[in-house]
CSV table of C-alpha atoms and ligand atoms in Angstrom, one decimal:
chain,number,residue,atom,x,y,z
A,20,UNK,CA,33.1,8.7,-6.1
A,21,UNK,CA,36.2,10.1,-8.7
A,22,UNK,CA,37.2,8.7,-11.7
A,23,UNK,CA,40.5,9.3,-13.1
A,24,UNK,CA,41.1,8.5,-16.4
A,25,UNK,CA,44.2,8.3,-17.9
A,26,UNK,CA,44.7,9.4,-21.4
A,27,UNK,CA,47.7,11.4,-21.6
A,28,UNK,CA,49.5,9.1,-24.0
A,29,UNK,CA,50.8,9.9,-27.5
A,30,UNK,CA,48.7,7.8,-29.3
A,31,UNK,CA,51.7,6.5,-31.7
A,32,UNK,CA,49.8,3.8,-32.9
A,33,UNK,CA,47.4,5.9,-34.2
A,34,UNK,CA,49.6,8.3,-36.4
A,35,UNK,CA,49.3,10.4,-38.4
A,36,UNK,CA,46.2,10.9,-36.6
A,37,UNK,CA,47.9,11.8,-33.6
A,38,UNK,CA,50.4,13.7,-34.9
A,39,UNK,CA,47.8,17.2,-34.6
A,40,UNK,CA,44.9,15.9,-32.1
A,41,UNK,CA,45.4,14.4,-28.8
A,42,UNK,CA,44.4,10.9,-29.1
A,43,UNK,CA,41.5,11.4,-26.5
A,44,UNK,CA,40.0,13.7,-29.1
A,45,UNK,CA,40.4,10.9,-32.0
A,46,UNK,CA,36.7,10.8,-33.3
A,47,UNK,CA,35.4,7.4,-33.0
A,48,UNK,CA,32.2,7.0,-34.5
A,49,UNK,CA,32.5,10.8,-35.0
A,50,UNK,CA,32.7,11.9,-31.4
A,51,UNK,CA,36.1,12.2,-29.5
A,52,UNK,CA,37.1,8.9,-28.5
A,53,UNK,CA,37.2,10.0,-24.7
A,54,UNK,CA,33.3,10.4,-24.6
A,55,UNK,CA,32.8,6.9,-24.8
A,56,UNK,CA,34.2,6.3,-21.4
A,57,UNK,CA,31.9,8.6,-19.9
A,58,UNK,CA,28.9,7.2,-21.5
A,59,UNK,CA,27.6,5.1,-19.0
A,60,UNK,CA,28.8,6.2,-15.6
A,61,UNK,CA,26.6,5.7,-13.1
A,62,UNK,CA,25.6,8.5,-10.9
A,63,UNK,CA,27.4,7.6,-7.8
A,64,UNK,CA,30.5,9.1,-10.3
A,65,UNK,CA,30.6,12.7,-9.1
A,66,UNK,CA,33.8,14.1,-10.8
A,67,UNK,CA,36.0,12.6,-13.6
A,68,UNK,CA,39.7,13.3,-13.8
A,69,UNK,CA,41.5,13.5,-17.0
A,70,UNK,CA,44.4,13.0,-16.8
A,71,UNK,CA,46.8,14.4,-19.7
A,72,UNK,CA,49.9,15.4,-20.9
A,73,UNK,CA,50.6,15.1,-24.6
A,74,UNK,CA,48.3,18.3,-26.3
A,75,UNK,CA,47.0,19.3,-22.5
A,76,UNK,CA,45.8,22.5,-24.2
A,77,UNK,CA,43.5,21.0,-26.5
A,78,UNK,CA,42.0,18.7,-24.0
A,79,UNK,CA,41.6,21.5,-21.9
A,80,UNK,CA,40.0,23.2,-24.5
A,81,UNK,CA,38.0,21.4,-25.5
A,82,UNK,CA,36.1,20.2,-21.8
A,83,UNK,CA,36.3,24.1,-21.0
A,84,UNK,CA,33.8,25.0,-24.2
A,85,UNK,CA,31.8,22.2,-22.6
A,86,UNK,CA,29.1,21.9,-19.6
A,87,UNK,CA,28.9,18.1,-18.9
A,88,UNK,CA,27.7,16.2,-16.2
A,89,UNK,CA,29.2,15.1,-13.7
A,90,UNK,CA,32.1,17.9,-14.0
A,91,UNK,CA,35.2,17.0,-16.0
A,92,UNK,CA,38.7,18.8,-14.8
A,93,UNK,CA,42.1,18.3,-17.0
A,94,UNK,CA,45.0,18.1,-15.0
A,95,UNK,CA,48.3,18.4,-16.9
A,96,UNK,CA,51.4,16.2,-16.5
A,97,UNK,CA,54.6,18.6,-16.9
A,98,UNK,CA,56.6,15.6,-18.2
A,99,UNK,CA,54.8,12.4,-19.3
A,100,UNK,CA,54.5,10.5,-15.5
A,101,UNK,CA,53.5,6.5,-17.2
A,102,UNK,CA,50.0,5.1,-15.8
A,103,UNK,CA,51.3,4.5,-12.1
A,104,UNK,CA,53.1,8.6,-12.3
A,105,UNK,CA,49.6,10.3,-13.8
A,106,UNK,CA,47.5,9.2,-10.9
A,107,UNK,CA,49.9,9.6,-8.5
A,108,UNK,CA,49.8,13.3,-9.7
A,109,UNK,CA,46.7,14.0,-9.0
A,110,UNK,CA,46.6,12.3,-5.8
A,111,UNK,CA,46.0,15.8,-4.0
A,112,UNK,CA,42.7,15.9,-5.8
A,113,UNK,CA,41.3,12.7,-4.8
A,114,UNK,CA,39.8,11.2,-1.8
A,115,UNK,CA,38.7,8.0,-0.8
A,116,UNK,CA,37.7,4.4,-2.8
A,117,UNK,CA,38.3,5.6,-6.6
A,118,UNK,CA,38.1,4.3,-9.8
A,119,UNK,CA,40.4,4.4,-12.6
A,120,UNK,CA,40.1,3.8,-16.5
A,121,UNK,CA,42.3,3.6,-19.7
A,122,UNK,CA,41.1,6.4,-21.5
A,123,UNK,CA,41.3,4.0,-24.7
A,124,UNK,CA,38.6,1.5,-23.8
A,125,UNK,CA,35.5,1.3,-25.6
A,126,UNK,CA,32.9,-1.2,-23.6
A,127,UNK,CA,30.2,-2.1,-21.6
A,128,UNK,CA,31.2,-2.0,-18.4
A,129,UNK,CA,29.0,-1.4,-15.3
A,130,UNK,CA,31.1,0.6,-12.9
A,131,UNK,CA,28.3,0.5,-10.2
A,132,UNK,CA,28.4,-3.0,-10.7
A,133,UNK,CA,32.5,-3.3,-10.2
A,134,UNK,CA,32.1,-0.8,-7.5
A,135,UNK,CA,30.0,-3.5,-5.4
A,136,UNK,CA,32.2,-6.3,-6.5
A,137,UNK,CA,35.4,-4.0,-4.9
A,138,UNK,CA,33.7,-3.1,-1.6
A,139,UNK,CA,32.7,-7.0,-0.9
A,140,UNK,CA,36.5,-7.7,-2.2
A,141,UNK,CA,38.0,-6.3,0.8
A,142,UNK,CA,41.6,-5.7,-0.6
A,143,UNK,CA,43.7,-2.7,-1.6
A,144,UNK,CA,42.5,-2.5,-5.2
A,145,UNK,CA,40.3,-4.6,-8.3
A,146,UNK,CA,41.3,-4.7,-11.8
A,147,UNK,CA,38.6,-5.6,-14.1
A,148,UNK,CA,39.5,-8.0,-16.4
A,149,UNK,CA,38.8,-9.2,-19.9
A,150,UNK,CA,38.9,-13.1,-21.8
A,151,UNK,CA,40.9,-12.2,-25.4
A,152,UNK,CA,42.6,-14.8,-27.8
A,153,UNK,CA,46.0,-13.3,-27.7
A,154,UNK,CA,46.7,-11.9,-24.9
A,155,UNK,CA,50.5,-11.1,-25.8
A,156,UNK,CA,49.3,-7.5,-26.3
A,157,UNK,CA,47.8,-6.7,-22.7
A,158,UNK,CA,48.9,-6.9,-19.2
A,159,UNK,CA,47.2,-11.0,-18.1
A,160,UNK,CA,46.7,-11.8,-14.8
A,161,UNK,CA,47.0,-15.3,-13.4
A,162,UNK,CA,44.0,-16.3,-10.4
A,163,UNK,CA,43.1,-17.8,-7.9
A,164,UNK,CA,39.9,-17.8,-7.5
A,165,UNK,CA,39.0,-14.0,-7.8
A,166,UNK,CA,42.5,-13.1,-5.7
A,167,UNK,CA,45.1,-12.1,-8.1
A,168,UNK,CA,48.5,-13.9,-8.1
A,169,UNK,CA,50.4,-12.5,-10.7
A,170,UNK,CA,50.3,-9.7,-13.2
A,171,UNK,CA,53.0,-9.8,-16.3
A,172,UNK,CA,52.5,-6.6,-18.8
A,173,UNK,CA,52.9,-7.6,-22.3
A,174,UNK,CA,54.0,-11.1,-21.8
A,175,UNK,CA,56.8,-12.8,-24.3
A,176,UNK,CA,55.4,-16.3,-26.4
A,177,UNK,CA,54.5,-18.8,-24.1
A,178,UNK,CA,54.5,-16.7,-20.8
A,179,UNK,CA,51.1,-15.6,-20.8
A,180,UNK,CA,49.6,-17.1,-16.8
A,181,UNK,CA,46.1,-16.9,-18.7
A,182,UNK,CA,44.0,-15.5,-21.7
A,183,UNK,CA,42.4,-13.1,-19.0
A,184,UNK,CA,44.0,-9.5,-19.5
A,185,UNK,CA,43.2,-6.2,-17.8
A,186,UNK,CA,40.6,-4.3,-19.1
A,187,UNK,CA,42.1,-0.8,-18.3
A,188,UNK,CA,39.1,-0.2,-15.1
A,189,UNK,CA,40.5,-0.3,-11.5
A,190,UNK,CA,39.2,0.7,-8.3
A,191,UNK,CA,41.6,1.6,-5.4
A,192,UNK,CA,42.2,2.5,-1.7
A,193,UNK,CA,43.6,5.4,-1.3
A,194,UNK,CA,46.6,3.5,0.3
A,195,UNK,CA,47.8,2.9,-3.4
A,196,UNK,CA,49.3,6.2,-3.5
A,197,UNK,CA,51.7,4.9,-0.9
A,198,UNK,CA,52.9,2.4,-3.5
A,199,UNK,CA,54.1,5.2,-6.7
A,200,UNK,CA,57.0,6.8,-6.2
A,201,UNK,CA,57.0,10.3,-6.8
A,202,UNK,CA,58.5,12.8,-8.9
A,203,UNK,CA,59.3,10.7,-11.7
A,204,UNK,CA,57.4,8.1,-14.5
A,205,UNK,CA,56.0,5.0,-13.5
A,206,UNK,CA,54.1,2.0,-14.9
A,207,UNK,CA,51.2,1.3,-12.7
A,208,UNK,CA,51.5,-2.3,-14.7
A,209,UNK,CA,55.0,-3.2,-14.3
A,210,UNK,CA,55.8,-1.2,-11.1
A,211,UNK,CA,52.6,-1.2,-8.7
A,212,UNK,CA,50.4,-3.8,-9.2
A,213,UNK,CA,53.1,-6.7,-8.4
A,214,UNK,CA,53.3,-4.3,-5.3
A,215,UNK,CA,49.9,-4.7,-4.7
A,216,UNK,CA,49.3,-8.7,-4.7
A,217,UNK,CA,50.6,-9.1,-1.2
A,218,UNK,CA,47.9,-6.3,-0.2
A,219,UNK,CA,44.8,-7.9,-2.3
A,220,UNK,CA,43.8,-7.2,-5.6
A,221,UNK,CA,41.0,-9.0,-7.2
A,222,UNK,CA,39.5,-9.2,-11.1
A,223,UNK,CA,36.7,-8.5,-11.6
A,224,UNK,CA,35.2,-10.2,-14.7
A,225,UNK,CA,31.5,-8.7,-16.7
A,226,UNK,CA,29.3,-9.7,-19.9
A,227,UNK,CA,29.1,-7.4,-22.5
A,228,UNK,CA,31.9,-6.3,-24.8
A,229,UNK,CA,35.3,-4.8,-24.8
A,230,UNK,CA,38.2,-3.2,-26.8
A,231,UNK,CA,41.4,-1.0,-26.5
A,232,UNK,CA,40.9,1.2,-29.4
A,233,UNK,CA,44.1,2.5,-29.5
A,234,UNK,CA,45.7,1.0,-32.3
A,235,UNK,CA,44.5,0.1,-35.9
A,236,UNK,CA,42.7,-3.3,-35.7
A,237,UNK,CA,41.8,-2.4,-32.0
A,238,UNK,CA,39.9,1.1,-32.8
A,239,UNK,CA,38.3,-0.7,-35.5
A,240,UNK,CA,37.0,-3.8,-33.6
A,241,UNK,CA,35.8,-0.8,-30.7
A,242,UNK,CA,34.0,0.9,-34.4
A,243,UNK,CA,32.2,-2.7,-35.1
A,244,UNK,CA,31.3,-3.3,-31.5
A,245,UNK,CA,29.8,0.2,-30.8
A,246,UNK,CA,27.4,0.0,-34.2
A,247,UNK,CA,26.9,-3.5,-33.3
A,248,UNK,CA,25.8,-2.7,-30.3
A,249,UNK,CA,23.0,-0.5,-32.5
A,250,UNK,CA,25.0,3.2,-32.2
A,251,UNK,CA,24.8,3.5,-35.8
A,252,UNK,CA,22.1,5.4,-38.3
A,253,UNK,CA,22.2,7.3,-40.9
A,254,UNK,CA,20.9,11.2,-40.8
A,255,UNK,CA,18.3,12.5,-42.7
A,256,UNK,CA,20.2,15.6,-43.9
A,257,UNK,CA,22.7,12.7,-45.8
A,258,UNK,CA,21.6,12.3,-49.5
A,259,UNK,CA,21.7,8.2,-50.3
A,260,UNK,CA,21.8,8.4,-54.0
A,261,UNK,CA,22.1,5.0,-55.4
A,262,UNK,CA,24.1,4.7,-52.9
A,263,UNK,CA,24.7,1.2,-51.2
A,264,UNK,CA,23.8,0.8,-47.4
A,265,UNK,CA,24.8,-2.5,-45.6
A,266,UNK,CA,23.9,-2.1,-42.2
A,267,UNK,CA,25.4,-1.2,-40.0
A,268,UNK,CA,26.8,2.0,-40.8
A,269,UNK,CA,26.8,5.6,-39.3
A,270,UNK,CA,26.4,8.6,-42.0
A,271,UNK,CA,26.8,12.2,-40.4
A,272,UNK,CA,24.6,15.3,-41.8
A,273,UNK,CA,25.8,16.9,-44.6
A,274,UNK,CA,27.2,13.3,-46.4
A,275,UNK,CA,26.3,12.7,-49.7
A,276,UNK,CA,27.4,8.8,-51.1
A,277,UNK,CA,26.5,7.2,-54.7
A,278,UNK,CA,28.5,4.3,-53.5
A,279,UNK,CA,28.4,1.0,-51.6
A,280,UNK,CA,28.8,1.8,-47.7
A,281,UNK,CA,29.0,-1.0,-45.2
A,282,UNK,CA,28.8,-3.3,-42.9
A,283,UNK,CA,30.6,-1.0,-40.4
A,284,UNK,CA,31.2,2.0,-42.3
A,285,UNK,CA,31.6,5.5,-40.6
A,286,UNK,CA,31.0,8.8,-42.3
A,287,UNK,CA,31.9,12.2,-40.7
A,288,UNK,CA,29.9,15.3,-41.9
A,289,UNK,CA,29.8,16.7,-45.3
A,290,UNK,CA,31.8,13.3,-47.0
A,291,UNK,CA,31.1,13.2,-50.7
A,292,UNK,CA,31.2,9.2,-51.6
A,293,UNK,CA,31.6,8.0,-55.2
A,294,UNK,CA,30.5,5.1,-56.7
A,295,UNK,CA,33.0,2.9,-54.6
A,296,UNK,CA,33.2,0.8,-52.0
A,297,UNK,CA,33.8,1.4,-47.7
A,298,UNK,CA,33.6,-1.4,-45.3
A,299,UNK,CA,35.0,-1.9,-41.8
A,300,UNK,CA,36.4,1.8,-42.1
A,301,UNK,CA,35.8,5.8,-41.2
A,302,UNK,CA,35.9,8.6,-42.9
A,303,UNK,CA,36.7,11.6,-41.0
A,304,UNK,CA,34.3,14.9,-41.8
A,305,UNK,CA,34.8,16.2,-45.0
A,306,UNK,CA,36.7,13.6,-46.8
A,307,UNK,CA,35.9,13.3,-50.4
A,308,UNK,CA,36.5,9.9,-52.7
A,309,UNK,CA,36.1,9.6,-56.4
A,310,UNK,CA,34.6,7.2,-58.6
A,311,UNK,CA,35.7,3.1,-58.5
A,312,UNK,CA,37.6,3.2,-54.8
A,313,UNK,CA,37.3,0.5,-52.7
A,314,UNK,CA,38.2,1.6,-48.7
A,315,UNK,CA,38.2,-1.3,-46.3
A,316,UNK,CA,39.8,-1.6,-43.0
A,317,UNK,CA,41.0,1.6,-42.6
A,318,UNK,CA,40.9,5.0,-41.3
A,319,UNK,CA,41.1,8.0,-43.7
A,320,UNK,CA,42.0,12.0,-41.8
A,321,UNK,CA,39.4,14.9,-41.8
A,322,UNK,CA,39.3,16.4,-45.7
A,323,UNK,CA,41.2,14.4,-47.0
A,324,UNK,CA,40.6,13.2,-50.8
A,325,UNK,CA,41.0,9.8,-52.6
A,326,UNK,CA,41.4,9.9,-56.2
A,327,UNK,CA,39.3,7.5,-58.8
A,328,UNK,CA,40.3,3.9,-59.0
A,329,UNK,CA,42.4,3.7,-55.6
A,330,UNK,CA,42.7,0.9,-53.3
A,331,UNK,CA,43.0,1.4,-49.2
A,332,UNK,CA,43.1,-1.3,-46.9
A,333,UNK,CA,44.8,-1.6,-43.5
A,334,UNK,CA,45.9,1.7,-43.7
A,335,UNK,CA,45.6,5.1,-42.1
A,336,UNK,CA,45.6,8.3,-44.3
A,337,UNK,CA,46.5,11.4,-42.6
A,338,UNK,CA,44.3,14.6,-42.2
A,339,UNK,CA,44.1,16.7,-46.0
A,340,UNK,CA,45.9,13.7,-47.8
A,341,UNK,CA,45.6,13.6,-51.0
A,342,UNK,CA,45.8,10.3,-52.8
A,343,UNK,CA,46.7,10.3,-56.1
A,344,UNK,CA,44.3,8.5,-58.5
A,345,UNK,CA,45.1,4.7,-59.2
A,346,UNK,CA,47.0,4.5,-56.3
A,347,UNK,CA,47.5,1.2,-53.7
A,348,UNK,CA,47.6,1.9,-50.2
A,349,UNK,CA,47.9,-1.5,-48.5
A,350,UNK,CA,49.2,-1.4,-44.7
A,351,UNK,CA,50.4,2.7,-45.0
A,352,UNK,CA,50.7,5.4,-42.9
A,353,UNK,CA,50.2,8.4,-45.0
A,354,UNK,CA,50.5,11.8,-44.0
A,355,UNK,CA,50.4,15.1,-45.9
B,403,LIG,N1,48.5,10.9,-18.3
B,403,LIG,C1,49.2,9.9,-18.9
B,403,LIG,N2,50.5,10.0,-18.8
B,403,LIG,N3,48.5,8.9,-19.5
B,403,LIG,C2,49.2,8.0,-20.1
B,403,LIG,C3,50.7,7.9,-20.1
B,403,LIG,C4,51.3,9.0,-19.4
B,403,LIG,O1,52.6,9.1,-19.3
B,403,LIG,N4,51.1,6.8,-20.8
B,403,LIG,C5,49.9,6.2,-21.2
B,403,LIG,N5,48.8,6.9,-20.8
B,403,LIG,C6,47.4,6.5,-21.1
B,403,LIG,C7,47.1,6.2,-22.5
B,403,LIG,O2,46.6,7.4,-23.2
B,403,LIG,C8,46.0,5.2,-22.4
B,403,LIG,O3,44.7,5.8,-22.2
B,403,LIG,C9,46.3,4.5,-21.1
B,403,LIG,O4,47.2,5.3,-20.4
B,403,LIG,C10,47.0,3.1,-21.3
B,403,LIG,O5,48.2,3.3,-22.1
B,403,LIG,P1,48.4,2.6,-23.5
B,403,LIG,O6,49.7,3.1,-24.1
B,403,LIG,O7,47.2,2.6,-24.4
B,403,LIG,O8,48.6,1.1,-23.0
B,403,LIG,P2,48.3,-0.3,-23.7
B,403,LIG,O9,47.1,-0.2,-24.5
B,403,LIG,O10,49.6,-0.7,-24.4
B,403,LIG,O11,48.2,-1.2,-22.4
B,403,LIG,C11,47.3,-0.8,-21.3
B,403,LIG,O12,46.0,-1.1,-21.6
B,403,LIG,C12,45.6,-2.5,-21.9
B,403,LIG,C13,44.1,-2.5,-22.1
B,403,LIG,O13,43.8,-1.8,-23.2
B,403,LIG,C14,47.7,-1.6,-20.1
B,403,LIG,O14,47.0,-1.1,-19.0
B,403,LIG,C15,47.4,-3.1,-20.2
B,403,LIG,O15,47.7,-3.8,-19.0
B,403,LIG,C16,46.0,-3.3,-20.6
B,403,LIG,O16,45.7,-4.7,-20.9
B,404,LIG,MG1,45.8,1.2,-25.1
């Protein structure tokens, strides 16, 4: 079976990160965000399907350097097609039942599991669904039984059918194709799946854990899941010097941290930590911070460097910033 996973977006939520990396190549618990979704495929999966548009190169690139099993291929989009346009572009490349992910999921599905769920299912297609709070956020689906009766994308206050939402993992017929237009960009949520109703689609529901990590509160609730879920650790070539750990944390080679680190701290390689304090954040590779700064909730670039006394919360420093000593970041976007 294929699997085509779309991850062509811009990532806009996630700038500046964005802004020089495709977001399939964000690092999330310091690998590209992408390889989480091919983490627990089950063999049955015999070829995966990127598909990409925004920094095609890059992706490209970056699978070509690569031997992974089972085989990747990056297909590019020539304009940006939506969800329902990407896989209708690669339609030539596909054949039979096949499965379809967000490529900004972080979870612990069981595709061999949905797979089975699908076949007994008997209709066109099978989204896999998810219980959240607020659903406003997500595409929610409104049941009978397992058959699906309504889909609404993003729902207003008050319109939400249910506090189920899709999950970002389909399987479908290869009759869905029939259903995306061509030539042009199309939301598989707003545009096909109403389509689909009358044709049977079914939700599929799993235990485990989810996210979307493609925003700020999202990656970092996909961050605390995946070292919940005991992906963390600290390497032996990092030097803990009265440092601080409150587990759990991850801490790349090369890190070297007098400060207080945790719960849910991520260090890339070769960060230099002062006495300070990170929680509930990462630090992209090489990123140094001074003396008396306290980092929570947040995401700071690759080399960049905080100065003494700063605070960081809810915010999202960009790639080689450099903050300035003393200084408040609460809520920012900051890019060099
Ligand atoms: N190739 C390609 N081309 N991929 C795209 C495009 C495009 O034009 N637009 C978006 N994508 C990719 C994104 O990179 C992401 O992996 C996936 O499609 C979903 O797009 P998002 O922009 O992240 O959508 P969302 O998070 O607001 O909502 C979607 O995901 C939710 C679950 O996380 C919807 O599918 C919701 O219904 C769902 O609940
Ligand atoms: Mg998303």
């Amino acid at each position: 079976m294929q699997l085509v996973i779309i991850a062509g977006g811009l990532g806009t939520r996630l700038r500046p990160l964005t802004l020089h990396r495709p977001k399939a190549l964000v690092p999330l618990l310091n690998r590209p965000q992408i390889l989480h979704a091919l983490d627990r495929l089950p063999p049955t999966v015999d070829q995966v399907i990127l598909a990409v548009n925004y920094m095609y190169e890059e992706v490209r690139d970056y699978f070509e350097a690569r031997e992974l099993e089972p085989e990747v291929i990056v297909v590019n989009e020539p304009e940006p097609l939506g969800t329902g346009g990407a896989i209708k572009n690669v339609e030539d490349r596909v054949s039979g039942t096949f499965a379809v992910c967000n490529g900004d999921v972080v979870d612990s599905f069981d595709l061999a599991a949905f797979a089975s769920f699908h076949r007994k299912s008997g209709g066109i297609g099978s989204i896999a669904v998810w219980p959240v709070e607020d659903p406003m956020a997500f595409g929610v689906v409104a049941l009978e039984g397992q058959r699906i009766t309504r889909f609404v994308e993003k729902p207003s206050e008050g319109e939400a059918p249910s506090n189920l939402v899709n999950a970002g993992h389909y399987l479908f017929e290869p009759d869905v194709f029939d259903f995306i237009e061509e030539g042009r960009a199309v939301s598989l949520e707003r545009e096909v799946f109403p389509k689909l109703i009358p044709r049977g689609l079914s939700a599929y529901r799993w235990q485990g854990y989810w996210s979307d990590a493609g925003t700020l509160p999202a990656y970092l609730h996909a961050q605390r899941l995946l070292l919940g879920a005991g992906e963390g650790g600290v390497s032996k070539d990092a030097e803990i010097s009265r440092g601080e750990i409150r587990p759990p944390v991850l801490v790349a080679p090369g890190c070297f941290v007098e400060g207080r680190l945790g719960p849910f701290a991520v260090l890339g390689r070769g960060c230099k930590i002062g006495r300070g304090s990170i929680r509930n954040a990462t630090l992209f590779d090489g990123v140094s911070m001074d003396d008396k700064v306290e980092i929570d909730s947040s995401i700071v670039g690759e080399g960049a460097a905080i100065g003494e006394g700063s605070l960081i919360r809810d915010s999202i420093v960009g790639d080689g910033v450099q903050v300035a000593p003393h200084s408040e970041l609460i809520g920012a976007r900051v890019a060099t």
